[in-house]
PDB file of C-alpha atoms in Angstrom:
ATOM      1  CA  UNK S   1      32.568-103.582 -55.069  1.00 61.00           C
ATOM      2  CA  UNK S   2      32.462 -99.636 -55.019  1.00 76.00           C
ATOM      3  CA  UNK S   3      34.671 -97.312 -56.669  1.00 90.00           C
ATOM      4  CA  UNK S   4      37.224 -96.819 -54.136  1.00 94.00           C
ATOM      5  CA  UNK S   5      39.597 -93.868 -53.640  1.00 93.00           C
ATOM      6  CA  UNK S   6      43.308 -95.114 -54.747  1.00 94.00           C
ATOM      7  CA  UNK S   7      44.614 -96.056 -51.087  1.00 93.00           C
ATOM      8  CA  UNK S   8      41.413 -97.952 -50.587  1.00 95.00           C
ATOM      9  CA  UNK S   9      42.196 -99.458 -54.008  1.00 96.00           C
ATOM     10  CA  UNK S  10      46.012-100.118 -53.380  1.00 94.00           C
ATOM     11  CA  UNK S  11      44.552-102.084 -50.259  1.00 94.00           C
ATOM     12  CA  UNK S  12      42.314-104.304 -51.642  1.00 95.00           C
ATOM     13  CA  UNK S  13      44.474-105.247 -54.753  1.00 95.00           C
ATOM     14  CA  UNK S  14      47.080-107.664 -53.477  1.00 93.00           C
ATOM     15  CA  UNK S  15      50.318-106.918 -54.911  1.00 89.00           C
ATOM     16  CA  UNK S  16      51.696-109.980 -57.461  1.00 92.00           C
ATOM     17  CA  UNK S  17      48.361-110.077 -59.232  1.00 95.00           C
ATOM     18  CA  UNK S  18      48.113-108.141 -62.856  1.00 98.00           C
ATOM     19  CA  UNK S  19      45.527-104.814 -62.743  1.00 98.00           C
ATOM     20  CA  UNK S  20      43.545-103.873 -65.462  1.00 98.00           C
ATOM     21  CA  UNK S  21      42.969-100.770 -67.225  1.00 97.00           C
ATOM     22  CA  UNK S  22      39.983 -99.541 -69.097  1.00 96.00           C
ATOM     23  CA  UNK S  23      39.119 -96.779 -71.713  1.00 93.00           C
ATOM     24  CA  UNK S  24      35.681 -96.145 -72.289  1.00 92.00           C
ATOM     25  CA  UNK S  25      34.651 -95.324 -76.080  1.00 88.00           C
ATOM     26  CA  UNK S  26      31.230 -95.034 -77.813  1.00 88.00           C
ATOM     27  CA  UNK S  27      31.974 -97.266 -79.868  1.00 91.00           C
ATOM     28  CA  UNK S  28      34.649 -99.195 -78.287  1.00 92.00           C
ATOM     29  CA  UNK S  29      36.442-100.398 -74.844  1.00 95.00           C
ATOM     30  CA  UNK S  30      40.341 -99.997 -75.111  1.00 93.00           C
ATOM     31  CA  UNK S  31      41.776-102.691 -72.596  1.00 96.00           C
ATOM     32  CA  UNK S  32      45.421-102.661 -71.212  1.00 96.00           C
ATOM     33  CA  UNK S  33      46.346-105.090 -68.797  1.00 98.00           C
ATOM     34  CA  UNK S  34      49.884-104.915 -66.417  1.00 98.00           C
ATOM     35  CA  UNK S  35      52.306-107.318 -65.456  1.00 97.00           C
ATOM     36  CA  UNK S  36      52.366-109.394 -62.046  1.00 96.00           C
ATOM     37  CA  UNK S  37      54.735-106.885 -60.684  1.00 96.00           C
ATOM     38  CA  UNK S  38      52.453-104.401 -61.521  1.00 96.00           C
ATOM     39  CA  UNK S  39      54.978-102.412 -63.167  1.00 95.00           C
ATOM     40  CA  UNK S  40      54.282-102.447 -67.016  1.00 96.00           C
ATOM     41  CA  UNK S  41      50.702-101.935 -68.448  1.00 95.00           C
ATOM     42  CA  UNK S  42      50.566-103.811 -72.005  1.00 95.00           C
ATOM     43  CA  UNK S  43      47.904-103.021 -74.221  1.00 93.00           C
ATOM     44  CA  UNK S  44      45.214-105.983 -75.304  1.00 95.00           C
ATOM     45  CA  UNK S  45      42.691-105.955 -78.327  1.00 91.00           C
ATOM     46  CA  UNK S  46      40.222-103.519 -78.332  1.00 92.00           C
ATOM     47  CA  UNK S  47      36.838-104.786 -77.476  1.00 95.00           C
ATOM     48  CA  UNK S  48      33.618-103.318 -80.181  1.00 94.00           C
ATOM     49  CA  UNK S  49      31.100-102.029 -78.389  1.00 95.00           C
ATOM     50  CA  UNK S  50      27.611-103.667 -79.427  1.00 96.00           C
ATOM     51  CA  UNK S  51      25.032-103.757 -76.581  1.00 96.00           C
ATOM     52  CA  UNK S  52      25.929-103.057 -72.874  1.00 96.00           C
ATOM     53  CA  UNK S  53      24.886-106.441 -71.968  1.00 96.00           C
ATOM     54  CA  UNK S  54      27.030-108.077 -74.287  1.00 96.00           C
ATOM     55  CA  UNK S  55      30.163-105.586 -73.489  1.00 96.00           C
ATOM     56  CA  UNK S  56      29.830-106.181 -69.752  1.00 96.00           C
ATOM     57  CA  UNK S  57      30.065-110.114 -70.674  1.00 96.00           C
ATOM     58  CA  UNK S  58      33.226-109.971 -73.109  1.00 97.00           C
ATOM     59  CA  UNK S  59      35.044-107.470 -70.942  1.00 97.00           C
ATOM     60  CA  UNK S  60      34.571-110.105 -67.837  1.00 97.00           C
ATOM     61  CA  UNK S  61      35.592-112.895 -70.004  1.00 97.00           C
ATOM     62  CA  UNK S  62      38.947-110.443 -71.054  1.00 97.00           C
ATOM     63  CA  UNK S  63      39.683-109.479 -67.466  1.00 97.00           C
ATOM     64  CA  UNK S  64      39.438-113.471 -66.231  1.00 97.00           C
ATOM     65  CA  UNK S  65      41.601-114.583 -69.216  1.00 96.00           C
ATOM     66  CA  UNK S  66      44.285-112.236 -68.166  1.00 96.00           C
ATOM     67  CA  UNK S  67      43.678-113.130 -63.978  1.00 96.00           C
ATOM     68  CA  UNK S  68      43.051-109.902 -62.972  1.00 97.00           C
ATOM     69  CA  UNK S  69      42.314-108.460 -59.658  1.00 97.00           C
ATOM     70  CA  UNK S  70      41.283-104.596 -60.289  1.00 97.00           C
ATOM     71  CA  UNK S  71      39.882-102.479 -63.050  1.00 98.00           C
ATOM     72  CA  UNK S  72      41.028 -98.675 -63.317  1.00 97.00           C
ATOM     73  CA  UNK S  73      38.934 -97.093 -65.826  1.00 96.00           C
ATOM     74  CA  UNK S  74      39.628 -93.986 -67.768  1.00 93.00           C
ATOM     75  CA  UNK S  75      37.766 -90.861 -66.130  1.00 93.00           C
ATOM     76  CA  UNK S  76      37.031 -88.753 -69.277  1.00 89.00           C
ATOM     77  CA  UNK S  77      37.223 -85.262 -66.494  1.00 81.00           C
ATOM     78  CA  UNK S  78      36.524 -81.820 -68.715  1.00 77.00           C
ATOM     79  CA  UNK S  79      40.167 -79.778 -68.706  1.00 73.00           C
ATOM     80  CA  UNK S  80      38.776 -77.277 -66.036  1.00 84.00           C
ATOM     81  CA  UNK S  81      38.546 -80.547 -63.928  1.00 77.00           C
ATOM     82  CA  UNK S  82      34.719 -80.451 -64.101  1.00 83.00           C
ATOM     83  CA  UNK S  83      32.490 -83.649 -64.907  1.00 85.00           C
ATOM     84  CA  UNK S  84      30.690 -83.664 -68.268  1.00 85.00           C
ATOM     85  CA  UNK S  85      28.279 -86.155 -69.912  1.00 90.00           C
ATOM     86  CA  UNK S  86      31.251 -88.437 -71.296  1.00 89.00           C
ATOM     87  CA  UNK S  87      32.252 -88.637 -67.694  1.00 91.00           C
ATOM     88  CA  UNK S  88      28.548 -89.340 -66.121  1.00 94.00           C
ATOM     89  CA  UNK S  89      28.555 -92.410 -69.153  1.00 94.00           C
ATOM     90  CA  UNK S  90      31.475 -93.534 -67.612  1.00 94.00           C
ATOM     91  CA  UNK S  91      30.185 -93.393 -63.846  1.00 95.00           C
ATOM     92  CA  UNK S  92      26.938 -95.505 -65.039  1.00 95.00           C
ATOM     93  CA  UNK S  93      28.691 -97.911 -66.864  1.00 96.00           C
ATOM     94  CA  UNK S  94      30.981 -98.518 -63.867  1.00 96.00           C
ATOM     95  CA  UNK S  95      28.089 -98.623 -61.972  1.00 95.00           C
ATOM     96  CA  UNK S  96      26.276-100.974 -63.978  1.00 95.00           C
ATOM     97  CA  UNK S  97      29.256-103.180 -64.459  1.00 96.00           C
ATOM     98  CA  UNK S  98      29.935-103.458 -60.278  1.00 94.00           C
ATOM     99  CA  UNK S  99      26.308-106.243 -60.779  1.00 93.00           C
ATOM    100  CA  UNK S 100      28.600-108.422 -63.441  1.00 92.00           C
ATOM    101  CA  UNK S 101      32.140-108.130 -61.078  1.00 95.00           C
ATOM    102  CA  UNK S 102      33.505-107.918 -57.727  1.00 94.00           C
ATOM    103  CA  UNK S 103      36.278-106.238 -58.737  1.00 96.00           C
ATOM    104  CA  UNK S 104      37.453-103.310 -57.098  1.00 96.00           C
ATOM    105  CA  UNK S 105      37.258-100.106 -59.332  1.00 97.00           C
ATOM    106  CA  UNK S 106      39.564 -96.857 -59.430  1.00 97.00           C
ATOM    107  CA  UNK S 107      38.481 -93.993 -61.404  1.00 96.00           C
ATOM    108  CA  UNK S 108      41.762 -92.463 -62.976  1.00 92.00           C
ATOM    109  CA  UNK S 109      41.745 -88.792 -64.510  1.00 88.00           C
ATOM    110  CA  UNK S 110      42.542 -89.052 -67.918  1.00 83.00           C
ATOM    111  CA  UNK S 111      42.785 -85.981 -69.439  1.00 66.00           C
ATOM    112  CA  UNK S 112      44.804 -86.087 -72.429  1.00 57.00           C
ATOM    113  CA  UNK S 113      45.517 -89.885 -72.562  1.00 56.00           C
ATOM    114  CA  UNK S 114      44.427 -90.294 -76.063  1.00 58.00           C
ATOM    115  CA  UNK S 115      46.866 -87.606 -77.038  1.00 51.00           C
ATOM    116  CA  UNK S 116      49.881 -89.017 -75.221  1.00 55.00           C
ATOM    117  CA  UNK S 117      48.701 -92.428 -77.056  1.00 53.00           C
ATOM    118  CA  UNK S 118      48.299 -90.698 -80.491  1.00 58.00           C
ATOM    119  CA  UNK S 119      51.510 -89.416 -79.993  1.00 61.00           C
ATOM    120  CA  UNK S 120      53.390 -92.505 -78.665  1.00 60.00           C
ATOM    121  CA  UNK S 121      51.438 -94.307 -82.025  1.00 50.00           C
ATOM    122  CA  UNK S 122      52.891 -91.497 -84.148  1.00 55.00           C
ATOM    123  CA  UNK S 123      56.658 -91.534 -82.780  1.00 61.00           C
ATOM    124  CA  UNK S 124      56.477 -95.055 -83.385  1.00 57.00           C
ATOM    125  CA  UNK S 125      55.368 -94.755 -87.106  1.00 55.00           C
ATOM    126  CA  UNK S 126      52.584 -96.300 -86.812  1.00 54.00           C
ATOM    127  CA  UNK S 127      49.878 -96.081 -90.246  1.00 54.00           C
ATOM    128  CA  UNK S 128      46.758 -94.084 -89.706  1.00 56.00           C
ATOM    129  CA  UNK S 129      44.661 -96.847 -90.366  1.00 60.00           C
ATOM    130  CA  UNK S 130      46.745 -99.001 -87.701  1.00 55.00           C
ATOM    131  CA  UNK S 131      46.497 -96.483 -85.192  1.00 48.00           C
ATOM    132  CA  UNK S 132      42.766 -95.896 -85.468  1.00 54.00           C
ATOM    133  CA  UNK S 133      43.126 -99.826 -84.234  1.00 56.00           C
ATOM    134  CA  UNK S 134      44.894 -99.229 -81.411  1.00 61.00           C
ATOM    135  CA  UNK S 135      44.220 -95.906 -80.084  1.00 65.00           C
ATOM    136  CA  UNK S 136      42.090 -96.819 -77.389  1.00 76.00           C
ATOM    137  CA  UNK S 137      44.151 -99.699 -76.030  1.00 84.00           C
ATOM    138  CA  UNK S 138      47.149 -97.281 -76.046  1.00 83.00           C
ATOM    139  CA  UNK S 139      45.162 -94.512 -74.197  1.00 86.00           C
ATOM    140  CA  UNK S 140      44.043 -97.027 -71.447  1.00 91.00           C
ATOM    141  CA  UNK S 141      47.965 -98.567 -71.340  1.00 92.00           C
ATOM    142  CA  UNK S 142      48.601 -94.817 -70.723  1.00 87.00           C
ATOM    143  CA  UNK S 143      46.102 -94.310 -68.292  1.00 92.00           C
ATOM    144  CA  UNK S 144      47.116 -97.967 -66.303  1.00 96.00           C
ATOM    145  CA  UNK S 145      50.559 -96.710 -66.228  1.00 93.00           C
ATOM    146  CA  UNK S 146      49.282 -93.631 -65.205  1.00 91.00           C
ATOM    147  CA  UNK S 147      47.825 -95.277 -61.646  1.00 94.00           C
ATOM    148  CA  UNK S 148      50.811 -98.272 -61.824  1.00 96.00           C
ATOM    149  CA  UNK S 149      52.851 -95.921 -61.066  1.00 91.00           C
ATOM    150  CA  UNK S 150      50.627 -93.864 -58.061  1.00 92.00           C
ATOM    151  CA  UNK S 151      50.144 -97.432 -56.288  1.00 94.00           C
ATOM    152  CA  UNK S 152      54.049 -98.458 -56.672  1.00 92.00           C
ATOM    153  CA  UNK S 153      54.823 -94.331 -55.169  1.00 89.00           C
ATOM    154  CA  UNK S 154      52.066 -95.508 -52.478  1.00 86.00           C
ATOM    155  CA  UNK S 155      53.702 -98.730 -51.392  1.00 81.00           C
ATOM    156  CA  UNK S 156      57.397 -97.540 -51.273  1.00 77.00           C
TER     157      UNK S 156
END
């Protein structure tokens, strides 16, 4: 399936199933999944990044453990709003993930995620070595909850 625009997306993922949200690393994929309401995005265990074949592969085994029925993946935009390299990574891994899963895609603008996870990590006194852990799971929570919240403004 394409990457849709978020009312093609809110279409095509049937409400009562969980949504999945996705933050692209170098080195790792920070997964957050929500809650069959589609209220609450929870963050899961981050998955290492190894070779894209093999990430494709664990992230589809991930997103059928947890049932779900759309990926929104971090957009890494520039803060003028402009697309840079991390962002064209993104794009082809999206791209190159579409032949592995059906699912239908949203690309979510998320500029300053990783700070508003830092800081969540922080205010929760989380160690330094504990949040290097988690950071990316947190930022793609944030980012879920981010477009959770979009779709539910959407449906009302």
């Amino acid at each position: 399936m394409p990457i849709l625009a978020i009312d093609e997306f809110a279409a095509n993922v049937p409400e009562g199933a969980t949504i999945a949200g996705i933050d692209l690393g170098t080195k790792t994929i920070g997964l957050a999944v929500s809650d069959l309401g589609q209220g609450f995005a929870t963050p899961r265990k981050v998955i290492r990044r190894v070779k894209f074949t093999i990430d494709a592969k664990t992230l589809l085994a991930a997103l059928d453990s947890d049932r779900v029925a759309g990926i929104v993946t971090g957009l890494p935009l520039n803060m003028d709003g402009s697309e840079g390299p991390r962002a064209q990574s993104t794009r082809a891994f999206v791209r190159n993930y579409a032949q592995f899963d059906p699912r239908p895609v949203l690309l979510w603008d998320e500029r300053l995620s990783t700070v508003a996870a830092e800081r969540g990590l922080l205010e929760a006194d989380v160690s330094r070595r504990k949040r290097a852990e988690r950071i990316d799971s947190a930022a793609a929570a944030f980012i879920l909850q981010g477009a959770l919240d979009r779709l539910s403004s959407l449906r009302a």
